[in-house]
Tab-separated table of C-alpha atoms and ligand atoms in Angstrom:
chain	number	residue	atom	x	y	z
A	1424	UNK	CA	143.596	85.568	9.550
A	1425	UNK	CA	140.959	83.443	8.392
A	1426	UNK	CA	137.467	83.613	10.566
A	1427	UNK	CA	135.741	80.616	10.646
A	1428	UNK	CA	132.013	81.097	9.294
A	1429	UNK	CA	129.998	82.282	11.478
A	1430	UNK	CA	126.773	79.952	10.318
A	1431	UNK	CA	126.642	77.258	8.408
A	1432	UNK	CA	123.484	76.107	6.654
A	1433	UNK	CA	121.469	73.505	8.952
A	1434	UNK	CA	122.377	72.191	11.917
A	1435	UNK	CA	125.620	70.868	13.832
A	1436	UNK	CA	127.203	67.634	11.727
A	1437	UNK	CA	129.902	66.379	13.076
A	1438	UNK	CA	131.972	63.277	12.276
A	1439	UNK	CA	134.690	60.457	13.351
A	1440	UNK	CA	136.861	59.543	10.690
A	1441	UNK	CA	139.634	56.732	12.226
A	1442	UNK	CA	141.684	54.867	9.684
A	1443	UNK	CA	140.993	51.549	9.836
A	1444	UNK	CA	144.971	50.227	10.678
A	1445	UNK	CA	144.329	48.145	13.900
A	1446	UNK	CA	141.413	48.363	16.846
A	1447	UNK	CA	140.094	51.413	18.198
A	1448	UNK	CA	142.916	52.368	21.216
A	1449	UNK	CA	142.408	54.350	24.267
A	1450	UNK	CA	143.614	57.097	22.674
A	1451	UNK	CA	141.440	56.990	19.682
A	1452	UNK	CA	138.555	56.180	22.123
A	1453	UNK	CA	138.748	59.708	23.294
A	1454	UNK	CA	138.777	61.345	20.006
A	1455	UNK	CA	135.467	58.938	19.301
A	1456	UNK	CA	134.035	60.396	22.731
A	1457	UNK	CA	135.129	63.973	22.094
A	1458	UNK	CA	133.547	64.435	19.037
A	1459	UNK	CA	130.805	62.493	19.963
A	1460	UNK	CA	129.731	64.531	22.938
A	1461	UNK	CA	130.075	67.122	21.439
A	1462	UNK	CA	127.463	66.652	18.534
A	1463	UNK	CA	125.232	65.401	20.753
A	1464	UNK	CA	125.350	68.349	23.493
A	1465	UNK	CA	124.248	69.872	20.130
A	1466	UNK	CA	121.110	68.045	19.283
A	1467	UNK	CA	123.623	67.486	15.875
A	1468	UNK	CA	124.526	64.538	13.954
A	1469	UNK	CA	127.372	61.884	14.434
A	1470	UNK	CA	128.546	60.320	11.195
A	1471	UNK	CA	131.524	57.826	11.233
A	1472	UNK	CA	133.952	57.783	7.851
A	1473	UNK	CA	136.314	54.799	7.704
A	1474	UNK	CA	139.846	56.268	5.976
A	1475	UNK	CA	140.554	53.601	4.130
A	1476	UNK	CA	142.318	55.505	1.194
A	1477	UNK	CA	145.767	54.350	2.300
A	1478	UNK	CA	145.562	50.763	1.361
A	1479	UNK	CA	149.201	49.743	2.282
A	1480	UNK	CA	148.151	50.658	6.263
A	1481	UNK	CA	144.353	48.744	6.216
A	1482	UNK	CA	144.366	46.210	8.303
A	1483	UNK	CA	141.922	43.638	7.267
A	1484	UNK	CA	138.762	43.305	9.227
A	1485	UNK	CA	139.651	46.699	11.424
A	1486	UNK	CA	136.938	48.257	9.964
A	1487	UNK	CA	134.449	46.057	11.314
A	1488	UNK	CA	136.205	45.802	14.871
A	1489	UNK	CA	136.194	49.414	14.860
A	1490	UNK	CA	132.461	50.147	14.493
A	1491	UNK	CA	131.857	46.841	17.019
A	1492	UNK	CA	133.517	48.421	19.627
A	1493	UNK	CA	132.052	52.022	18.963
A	1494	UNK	CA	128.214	50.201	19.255
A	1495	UNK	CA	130.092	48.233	22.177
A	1496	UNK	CA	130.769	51.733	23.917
A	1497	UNK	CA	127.530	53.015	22.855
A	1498	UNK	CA	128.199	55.453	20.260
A	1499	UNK	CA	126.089	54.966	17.583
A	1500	UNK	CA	126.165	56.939	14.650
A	1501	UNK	CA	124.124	59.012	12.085
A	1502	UNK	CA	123.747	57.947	8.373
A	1503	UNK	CA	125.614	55.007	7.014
A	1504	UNK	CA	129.002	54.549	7.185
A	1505	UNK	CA	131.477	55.865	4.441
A	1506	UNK	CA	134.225	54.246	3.074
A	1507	UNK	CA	136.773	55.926	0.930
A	1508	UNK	CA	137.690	53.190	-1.224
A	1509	UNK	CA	134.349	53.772	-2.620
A	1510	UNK	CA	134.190	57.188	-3.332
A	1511	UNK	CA	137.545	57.306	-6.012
A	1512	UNK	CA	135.192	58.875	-8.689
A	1513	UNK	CA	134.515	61.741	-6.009
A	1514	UNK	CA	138.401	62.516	-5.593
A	1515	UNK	CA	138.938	61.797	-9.458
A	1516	UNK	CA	136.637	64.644	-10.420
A	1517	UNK	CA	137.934	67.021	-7.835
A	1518	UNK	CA	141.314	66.251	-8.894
A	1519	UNK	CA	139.908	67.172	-12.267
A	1520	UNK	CA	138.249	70.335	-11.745
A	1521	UNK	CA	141.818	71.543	-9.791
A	1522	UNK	CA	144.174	70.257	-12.925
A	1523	UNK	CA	141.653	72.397	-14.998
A	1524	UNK	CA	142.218	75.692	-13.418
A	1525	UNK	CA	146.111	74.347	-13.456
A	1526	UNK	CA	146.962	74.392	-10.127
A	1527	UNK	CA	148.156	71.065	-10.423
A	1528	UNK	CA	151.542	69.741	-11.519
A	1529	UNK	CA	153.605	66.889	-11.377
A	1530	UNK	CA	157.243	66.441	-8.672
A	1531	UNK	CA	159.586	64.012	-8.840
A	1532	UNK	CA	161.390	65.270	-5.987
A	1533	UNK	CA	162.605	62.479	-3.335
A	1534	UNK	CA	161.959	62.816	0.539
A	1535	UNK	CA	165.908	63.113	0.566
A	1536	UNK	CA	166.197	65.841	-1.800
A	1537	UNK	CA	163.723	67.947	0.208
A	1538	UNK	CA	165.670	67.395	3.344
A	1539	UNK	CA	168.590	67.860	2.007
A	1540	UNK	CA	167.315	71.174	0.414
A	1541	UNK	CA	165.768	72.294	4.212
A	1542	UNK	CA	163.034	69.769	4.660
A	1543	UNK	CA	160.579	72.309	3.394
A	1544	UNK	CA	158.900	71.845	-0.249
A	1545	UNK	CA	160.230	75.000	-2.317
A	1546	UNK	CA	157.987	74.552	-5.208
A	1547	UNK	CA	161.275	73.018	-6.882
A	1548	UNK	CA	158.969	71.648	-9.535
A	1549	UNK	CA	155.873	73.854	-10.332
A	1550	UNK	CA	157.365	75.039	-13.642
A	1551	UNK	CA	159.252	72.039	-14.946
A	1552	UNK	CA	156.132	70.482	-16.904
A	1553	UNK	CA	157.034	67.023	-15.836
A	1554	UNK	CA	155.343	64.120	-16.602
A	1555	UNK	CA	152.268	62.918	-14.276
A	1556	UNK	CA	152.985	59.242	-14.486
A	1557	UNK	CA	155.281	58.030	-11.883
A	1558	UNK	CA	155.049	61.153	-9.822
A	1559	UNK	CA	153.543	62.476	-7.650
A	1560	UNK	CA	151.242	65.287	-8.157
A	1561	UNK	CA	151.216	68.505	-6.092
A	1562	UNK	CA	148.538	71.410	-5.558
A	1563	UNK	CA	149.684	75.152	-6.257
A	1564	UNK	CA	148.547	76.673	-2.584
A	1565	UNK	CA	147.070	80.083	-3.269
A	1566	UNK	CA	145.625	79.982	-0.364
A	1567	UNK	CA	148.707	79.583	2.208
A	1568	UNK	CA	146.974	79.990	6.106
A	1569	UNK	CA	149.316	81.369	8.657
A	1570	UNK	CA	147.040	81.331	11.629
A	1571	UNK	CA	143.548	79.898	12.498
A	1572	UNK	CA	141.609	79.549	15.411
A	1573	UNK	CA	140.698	76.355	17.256
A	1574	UNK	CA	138.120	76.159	19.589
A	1575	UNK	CA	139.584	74.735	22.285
A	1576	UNK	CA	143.938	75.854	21.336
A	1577	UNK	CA	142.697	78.940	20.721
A	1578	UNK	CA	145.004	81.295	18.164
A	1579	UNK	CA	147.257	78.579	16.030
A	1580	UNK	CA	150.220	79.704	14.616
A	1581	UNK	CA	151.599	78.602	11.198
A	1582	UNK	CA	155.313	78.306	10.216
A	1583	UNK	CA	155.151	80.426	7.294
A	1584	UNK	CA	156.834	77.356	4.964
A	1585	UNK	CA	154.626	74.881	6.046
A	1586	UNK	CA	151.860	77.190	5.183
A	1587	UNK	CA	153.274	78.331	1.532
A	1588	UNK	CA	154.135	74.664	0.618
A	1589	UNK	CA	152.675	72.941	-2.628
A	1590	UNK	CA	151.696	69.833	-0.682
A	1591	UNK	CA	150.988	66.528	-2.326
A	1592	UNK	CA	147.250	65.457	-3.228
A	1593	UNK	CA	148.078	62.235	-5.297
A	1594	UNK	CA	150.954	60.424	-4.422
A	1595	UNK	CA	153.754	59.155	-6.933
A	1596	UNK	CA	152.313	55.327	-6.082
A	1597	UNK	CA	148.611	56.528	-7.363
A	1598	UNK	CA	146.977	56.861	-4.063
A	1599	UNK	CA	144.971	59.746	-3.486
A	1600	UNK	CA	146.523	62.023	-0.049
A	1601	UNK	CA	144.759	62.470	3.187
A	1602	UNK	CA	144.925	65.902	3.119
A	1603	UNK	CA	142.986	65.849	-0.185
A	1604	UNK	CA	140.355	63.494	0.341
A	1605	UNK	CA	139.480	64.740	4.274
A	1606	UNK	CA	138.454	67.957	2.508
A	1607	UNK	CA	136.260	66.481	-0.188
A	1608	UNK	CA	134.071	64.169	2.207
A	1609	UNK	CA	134.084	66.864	4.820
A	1610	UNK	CA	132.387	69.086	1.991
A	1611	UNK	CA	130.387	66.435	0.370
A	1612	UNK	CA	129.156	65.494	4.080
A	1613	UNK	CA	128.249	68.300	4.814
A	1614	UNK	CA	130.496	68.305	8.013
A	1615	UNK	CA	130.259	71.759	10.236
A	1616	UNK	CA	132.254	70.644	13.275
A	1617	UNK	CA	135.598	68.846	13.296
A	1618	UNK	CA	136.305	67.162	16.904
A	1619	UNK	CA	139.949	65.643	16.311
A	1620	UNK	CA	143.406	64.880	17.909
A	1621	UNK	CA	145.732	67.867	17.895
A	1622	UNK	CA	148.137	65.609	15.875
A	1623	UNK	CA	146.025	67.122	13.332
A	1624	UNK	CA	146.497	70.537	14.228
A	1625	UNK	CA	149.090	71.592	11.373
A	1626	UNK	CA	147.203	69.866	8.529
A	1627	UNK	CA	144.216	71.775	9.584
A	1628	UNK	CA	145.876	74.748	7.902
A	1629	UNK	CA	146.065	73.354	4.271
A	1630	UNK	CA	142.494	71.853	4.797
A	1631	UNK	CA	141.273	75.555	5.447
A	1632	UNK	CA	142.899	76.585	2.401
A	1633	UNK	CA	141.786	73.816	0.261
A	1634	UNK	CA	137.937	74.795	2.100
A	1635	UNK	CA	138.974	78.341	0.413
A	1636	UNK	CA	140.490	77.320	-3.070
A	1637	UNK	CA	137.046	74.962	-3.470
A	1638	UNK	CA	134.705	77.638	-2.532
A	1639	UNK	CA	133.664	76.313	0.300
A	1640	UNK	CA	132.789	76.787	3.694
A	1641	UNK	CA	135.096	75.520	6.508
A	1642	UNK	CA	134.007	73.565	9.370
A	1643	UNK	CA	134.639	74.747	12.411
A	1644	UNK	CA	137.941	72.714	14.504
A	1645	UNK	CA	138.537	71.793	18.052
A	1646	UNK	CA	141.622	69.884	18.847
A	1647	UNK	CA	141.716	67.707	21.950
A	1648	UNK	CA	144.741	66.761	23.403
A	1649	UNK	CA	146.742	63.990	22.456
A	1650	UNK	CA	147.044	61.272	25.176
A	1651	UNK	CA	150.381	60.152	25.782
A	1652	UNK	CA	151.663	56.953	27.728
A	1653	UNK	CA	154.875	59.383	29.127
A	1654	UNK	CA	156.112	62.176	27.887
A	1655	UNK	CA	156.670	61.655	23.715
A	1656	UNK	CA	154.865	58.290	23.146
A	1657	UNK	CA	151.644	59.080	21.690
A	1658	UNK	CA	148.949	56.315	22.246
A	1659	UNK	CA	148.674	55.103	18.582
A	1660	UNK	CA	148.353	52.095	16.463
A	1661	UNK	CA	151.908	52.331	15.155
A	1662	UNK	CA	153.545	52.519	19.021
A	1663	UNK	CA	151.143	49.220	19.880
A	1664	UNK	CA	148.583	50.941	21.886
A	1665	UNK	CA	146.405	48.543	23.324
A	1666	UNK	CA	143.043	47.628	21.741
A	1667	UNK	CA	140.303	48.612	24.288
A	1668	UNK	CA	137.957	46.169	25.981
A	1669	UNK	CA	134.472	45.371	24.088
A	1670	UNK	CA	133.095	43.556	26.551
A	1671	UNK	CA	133.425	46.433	29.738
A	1672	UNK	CA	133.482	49.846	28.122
A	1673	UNK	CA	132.605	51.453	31.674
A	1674	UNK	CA	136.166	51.881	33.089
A	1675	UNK	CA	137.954	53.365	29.434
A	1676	UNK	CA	134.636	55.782	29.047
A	1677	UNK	CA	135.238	57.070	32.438
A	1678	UNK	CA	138.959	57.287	31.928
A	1679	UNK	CA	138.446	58.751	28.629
A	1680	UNK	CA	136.001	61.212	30.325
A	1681	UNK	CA	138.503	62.072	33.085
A	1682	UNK	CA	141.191	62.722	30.433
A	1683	UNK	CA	138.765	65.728	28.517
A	1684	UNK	CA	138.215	67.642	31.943
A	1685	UNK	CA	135.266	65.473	32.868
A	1686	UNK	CA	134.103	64.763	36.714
A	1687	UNK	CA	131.919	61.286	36.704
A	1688	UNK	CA	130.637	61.059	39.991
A	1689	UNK	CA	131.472	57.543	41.940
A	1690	UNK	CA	128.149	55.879	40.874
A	1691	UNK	CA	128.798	55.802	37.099
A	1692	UNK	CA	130.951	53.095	37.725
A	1693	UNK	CA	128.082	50.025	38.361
A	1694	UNK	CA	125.631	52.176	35.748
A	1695	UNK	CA	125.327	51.147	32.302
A	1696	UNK	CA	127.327	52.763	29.333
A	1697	UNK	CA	124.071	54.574	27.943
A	1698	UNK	CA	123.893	56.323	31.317
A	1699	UNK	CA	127.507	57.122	31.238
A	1700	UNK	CA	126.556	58.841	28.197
A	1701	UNK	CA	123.955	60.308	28.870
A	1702	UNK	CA	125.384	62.030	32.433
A	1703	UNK	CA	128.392	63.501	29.799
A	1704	UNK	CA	126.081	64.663	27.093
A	1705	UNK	CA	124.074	66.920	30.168
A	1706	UNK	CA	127.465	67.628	31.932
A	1707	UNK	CA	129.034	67.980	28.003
A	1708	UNK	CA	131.233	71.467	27.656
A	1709	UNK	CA	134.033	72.402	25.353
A	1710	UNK	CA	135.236	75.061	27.919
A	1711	UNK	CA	136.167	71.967	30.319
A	1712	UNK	CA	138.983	70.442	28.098
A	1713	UNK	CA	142.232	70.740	28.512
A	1714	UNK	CA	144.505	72.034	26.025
A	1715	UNK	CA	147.076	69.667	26.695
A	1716	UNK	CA	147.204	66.489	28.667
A	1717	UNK	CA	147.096	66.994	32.220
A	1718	UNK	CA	148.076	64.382	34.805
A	1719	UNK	CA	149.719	60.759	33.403
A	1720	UNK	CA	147.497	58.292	32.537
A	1721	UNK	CA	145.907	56.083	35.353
A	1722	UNK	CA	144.512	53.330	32.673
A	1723	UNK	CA	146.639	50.826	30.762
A	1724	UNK	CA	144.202	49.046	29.142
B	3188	LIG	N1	141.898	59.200	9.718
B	3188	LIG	C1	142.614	60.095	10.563
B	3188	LIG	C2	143.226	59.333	11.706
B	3188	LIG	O1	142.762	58.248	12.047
B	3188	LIG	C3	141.740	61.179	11.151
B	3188	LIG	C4	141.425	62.198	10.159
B	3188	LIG	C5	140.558	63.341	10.652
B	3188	LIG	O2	139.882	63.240	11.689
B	3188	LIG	O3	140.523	64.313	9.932
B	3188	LIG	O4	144.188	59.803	12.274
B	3189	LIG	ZN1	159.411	68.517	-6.882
């Protein structure tokens, strides 16, 4: 089992990353909140990365209603903002240095195939020297993680072929994979403390291993629940969660706050949002959130 490090260098750096593909939803509002609080109870930094490596699901101008409606709610970050679409020459070297040590090879395998051969990749093409152009390229994992601990799911279990898959890093259309490129600013950003959606939970797994294979050290995780509008129906940009409300941030903040084991007393609700946040920061602890959602949501908006 792999131990997360037990000090990192300098202090607590933590970071939202949201993809800009449509407003900043209640759901994602949490995540903002979660890992914000969370740096902050830590005297640490708060950086915000926009994902914007998967140009086919940018929205235009969702970058720049994103960060709005985080200074809207109050939570103002660290640094200047990253984009990825700036930063190709970062992944294009790392890609590099990995193709050097040949760990990296080219599949031409279709999502059907794979299904149809068990819906696991078997490493079907790690030997057939294909050619890179057109395909997609995949990373040899000699580094496969079967369990890891998360600091607020505790002990996280593996399946043993999700963990011993070659998973893609560059896809067959050219774009550079999330679970790539997460790695590579979390390192070059010096990021200690990941503060996500458990959505995220399984990836976390090859991003430890890719921490490993790159010689570096891996930020600690904590996974907050994902909020749901009923049972199955995540709140997220693809199901048409709605956009939150710039212009009264108190009621979502106090919702969100509710939702991660928080108890804002009555009077929060006429204060302004910098005292909202500054009551959680004091009140702030990771011991308080739930592992999973607890009661339905009371907040529609
Ligand atoms: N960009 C990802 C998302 O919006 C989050 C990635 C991460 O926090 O590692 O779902
Ligand atoms: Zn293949």
């Amino acid at each position: 089992m792999l131990t997360p490090a037990l000090s990192h260098q300098g202090s607590y750096r933590g970071r939202f990353a949201p993809s800009p593909s449509g407003p900043l939803h209640f759901g994602s509002l949490i995540a903002a909140l979660a890992s914000f609080l969370t740096a902050k109870s830590q005297q640490g930094q708060w950086l915000v990365r926009i994902e914007d490596i998967d140009t086919p699901r940018v929205v235009k101008g969702a970058d720049s209603d994103i960060l709005h409606t985080l200074e809207a709610y109050g939570l103002h970050w660290d640094e200047n903002v990253i984009y990825q679409s700036q930063r190709h020459s970062l992944y294009e070297d790392a890609l590099e240095h990995l193709n050097q040590q040949s760990l990296v090879y080219a599949c031409q395998c279709t999502r059907k195939e794979i299904k149809l051969r068990g819906g696991f990749y078997d490493n079907h093409c790690r030997t057939l020297n294909l050619p890179r152009s057109g395909n997609a390229l995949r990373l040899q994992q000699h580094f496969p993680i079967e369990k890891f601990h998360d600091q607020i799911q505790g002990l996280v279990h593996i399946p043993k072929k999700i963990a011993h898959e070659d998973y893609i890093i560059k896809r067959r259309d050219g774009l550079f994979a999330y679970q790539l490129v997460v790695v590579l600013d979390d390192i070059e950003q010096k990021i200690t403390h990941v503060v996500r959606g458990a959505d995220l939970l399984e990836p976390t797994a090859r991003q430890l291993g890719l921490f490993e294979q790159l010689g570096n050290c891996a930020p600690h995780y904590a996974h907050i629940p994902l909020a749901v509008a009923k049972p199955g129906f995540k709140l997220s940009k693809q199901n048409h969660a709605p956009a939150i409300d710039k212009r009264n941030p108190i009621p979502a903040t106090l919702a969100a706050l509710r939702f991660l084991g928080f108890n804002p007393p009555s009077e929060l609700t006429t204060a302004t949002i910098e005292e909202v946040l500054a009551w959680a920061v004091q009140s702030f602890c990771l011991d308080t959130i739930p592992k999973v959602q607890e009661k339905p949501m009371n907040y529609d908006a």
